[in-house]
CSV table of C-alpha atoms in Angstrom, one decimal:
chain,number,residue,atom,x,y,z
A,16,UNK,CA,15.4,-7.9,9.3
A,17,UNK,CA,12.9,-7.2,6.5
A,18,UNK,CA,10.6,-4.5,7.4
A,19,UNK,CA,8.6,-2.1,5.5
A,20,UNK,CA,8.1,1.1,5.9
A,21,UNK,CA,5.6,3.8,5.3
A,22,UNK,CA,5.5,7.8,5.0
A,23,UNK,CA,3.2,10.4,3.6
A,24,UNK,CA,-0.1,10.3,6.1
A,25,UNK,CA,-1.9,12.8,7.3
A,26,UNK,CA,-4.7,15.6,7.4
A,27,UNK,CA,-6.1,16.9,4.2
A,28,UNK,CA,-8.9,18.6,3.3
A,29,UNK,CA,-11.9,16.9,1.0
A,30,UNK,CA,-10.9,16.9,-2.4
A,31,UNK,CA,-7.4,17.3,-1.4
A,32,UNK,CA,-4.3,15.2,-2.7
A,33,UNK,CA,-2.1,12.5,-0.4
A,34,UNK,CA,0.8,10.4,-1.5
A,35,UNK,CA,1.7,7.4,0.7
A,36,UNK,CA,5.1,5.9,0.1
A,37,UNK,CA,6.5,2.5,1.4
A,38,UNK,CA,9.6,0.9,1.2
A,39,UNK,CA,10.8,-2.7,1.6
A,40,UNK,CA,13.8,-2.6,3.5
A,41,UNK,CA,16.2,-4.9,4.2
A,42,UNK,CA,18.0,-7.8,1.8
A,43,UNK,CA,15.4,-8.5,-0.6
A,44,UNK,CA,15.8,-10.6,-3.9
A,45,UNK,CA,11.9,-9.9,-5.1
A,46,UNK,CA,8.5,-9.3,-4.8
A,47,UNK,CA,5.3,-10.2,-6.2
A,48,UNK,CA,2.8,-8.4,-5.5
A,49,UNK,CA,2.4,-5.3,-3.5
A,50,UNK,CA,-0.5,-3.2,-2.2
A,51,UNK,CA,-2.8,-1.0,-0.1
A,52,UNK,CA,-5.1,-2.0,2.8
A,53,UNK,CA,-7.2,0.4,4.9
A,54,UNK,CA,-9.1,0.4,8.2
A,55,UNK,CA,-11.4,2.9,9.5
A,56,UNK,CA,-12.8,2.9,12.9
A,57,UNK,CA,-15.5,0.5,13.7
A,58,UNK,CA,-15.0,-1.7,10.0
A,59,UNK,CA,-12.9,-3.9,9.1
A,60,UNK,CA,-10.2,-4.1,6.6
A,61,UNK,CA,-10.1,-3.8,2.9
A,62,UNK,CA,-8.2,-4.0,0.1
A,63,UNK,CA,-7.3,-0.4,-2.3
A,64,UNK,CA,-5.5,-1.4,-4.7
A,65,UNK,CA,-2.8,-3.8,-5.3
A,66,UNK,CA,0.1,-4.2,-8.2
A,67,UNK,CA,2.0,-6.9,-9.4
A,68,UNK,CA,5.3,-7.3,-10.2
A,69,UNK,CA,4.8,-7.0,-13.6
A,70,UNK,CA,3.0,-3.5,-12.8
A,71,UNK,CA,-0.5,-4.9,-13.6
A,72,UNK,CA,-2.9,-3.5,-10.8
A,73,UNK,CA,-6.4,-3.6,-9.3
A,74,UNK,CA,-8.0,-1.4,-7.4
A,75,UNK,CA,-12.0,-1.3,-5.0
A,76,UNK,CA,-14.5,0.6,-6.8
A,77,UNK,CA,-14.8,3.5,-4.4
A,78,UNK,CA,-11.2,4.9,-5.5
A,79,UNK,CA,-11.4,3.6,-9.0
A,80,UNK,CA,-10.1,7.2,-10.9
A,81,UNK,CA,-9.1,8.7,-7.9
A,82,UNK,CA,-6.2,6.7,-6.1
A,83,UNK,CA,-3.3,5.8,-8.2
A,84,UNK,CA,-0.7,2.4,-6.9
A,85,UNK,CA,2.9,2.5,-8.4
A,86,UNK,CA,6.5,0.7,-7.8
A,87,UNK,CA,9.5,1.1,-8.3
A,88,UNK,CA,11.2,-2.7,-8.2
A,89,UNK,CA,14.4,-1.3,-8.2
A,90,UNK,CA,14.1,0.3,-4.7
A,91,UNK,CA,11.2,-2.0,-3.5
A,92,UNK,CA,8.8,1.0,-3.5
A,93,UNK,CA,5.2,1.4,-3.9
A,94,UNK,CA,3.2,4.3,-3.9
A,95,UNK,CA,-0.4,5.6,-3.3
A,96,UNK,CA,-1.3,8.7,-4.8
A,97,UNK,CA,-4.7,10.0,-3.2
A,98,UNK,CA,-6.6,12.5,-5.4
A,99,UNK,CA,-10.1,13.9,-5.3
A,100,UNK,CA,-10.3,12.7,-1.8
A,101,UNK,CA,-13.3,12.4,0.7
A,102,UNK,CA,-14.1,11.9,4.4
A,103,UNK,CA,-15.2,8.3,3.8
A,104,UNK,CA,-11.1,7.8,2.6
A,105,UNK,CA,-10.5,8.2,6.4
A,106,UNK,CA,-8.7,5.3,7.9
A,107,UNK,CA,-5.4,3.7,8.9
A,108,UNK,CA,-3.4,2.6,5.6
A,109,UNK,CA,-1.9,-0.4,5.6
A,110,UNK,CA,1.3,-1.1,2.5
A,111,UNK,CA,1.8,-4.9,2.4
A,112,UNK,CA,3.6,-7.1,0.0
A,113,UNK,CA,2.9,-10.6,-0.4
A,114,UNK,CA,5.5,-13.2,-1.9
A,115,UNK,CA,9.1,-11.5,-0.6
A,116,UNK,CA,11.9,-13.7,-1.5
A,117,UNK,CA,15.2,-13.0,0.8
A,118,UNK,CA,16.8,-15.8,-1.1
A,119,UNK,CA,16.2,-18.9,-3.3
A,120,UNK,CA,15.1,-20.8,-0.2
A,121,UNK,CA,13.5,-18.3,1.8
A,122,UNK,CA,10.6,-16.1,0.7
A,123,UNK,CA,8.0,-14.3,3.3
A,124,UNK,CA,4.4,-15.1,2.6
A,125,UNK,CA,3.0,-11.6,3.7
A,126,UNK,CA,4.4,-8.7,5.2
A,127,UNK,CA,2.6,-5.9,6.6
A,128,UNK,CA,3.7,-2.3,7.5
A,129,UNK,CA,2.5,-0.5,11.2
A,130,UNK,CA,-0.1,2.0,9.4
A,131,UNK,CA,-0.5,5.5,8.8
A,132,UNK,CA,-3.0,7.3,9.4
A,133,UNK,CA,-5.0,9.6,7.0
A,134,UNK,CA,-7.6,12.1,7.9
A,135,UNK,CA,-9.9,14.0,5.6
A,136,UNK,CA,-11.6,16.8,7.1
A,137,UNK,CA,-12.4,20.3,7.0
């Protein structure tokens, strides 16, 4: 089974630092692109930021300079490191990775971790 999953929520303080990990696990030949979703309470879900498997990446305005994506396509990793942030940052963070190949016939269109939840309060 091809699952990912994801570490590094929690509470922090504004202007405070977070760095959200997820890992593909499982048989995986490759992925294309891999990214960030959030949802907070009440709203509906949007795209952070999102990287490519050639490590270009996009990001939404509001964390623009602050949030930082990586991977590492070795270990099927990619990373969100949260600087600078602020209580509208709260929500449930979503990793996701979109065009998983298992093998030469079989690729997953979209896969979707369960969420972690990050807080910033004082």
């Amino acid at each position: 089974q091809v699952q990912l999953v994801e570490s590094g929520g929690g509470l922090v303080q504004p202007g405070g630092s977070l760095r959200l990990s997820c890992a593909a696990s499982g048989s995986i030949f490759s992925i294309n692109v891999m990214g960030w979703y959030r949802q907070a309470p009440g709203k509906q879900r949007e795209l952070v930021a999102t990287i490519t498997s050639g490590l270009s990446t996009n990001y939404v305005d509001s964390v623009q300079g602050r949030f930082t994506i990586s991977r590492d396509n070795a270990k099927n990793t990619v990373y969100l490191q949260m600087n600078s942030l602020r209580p509208e940052d709260t929500a449930v963070y979503y990793c996701n990775a979109k065009g998983v190949r298992l093998t030469y016939w079989v690729q997953r269109s979209d896969l979707w971790g369960q969420g972690t939840q990050v807080t910033v309060s004082s």
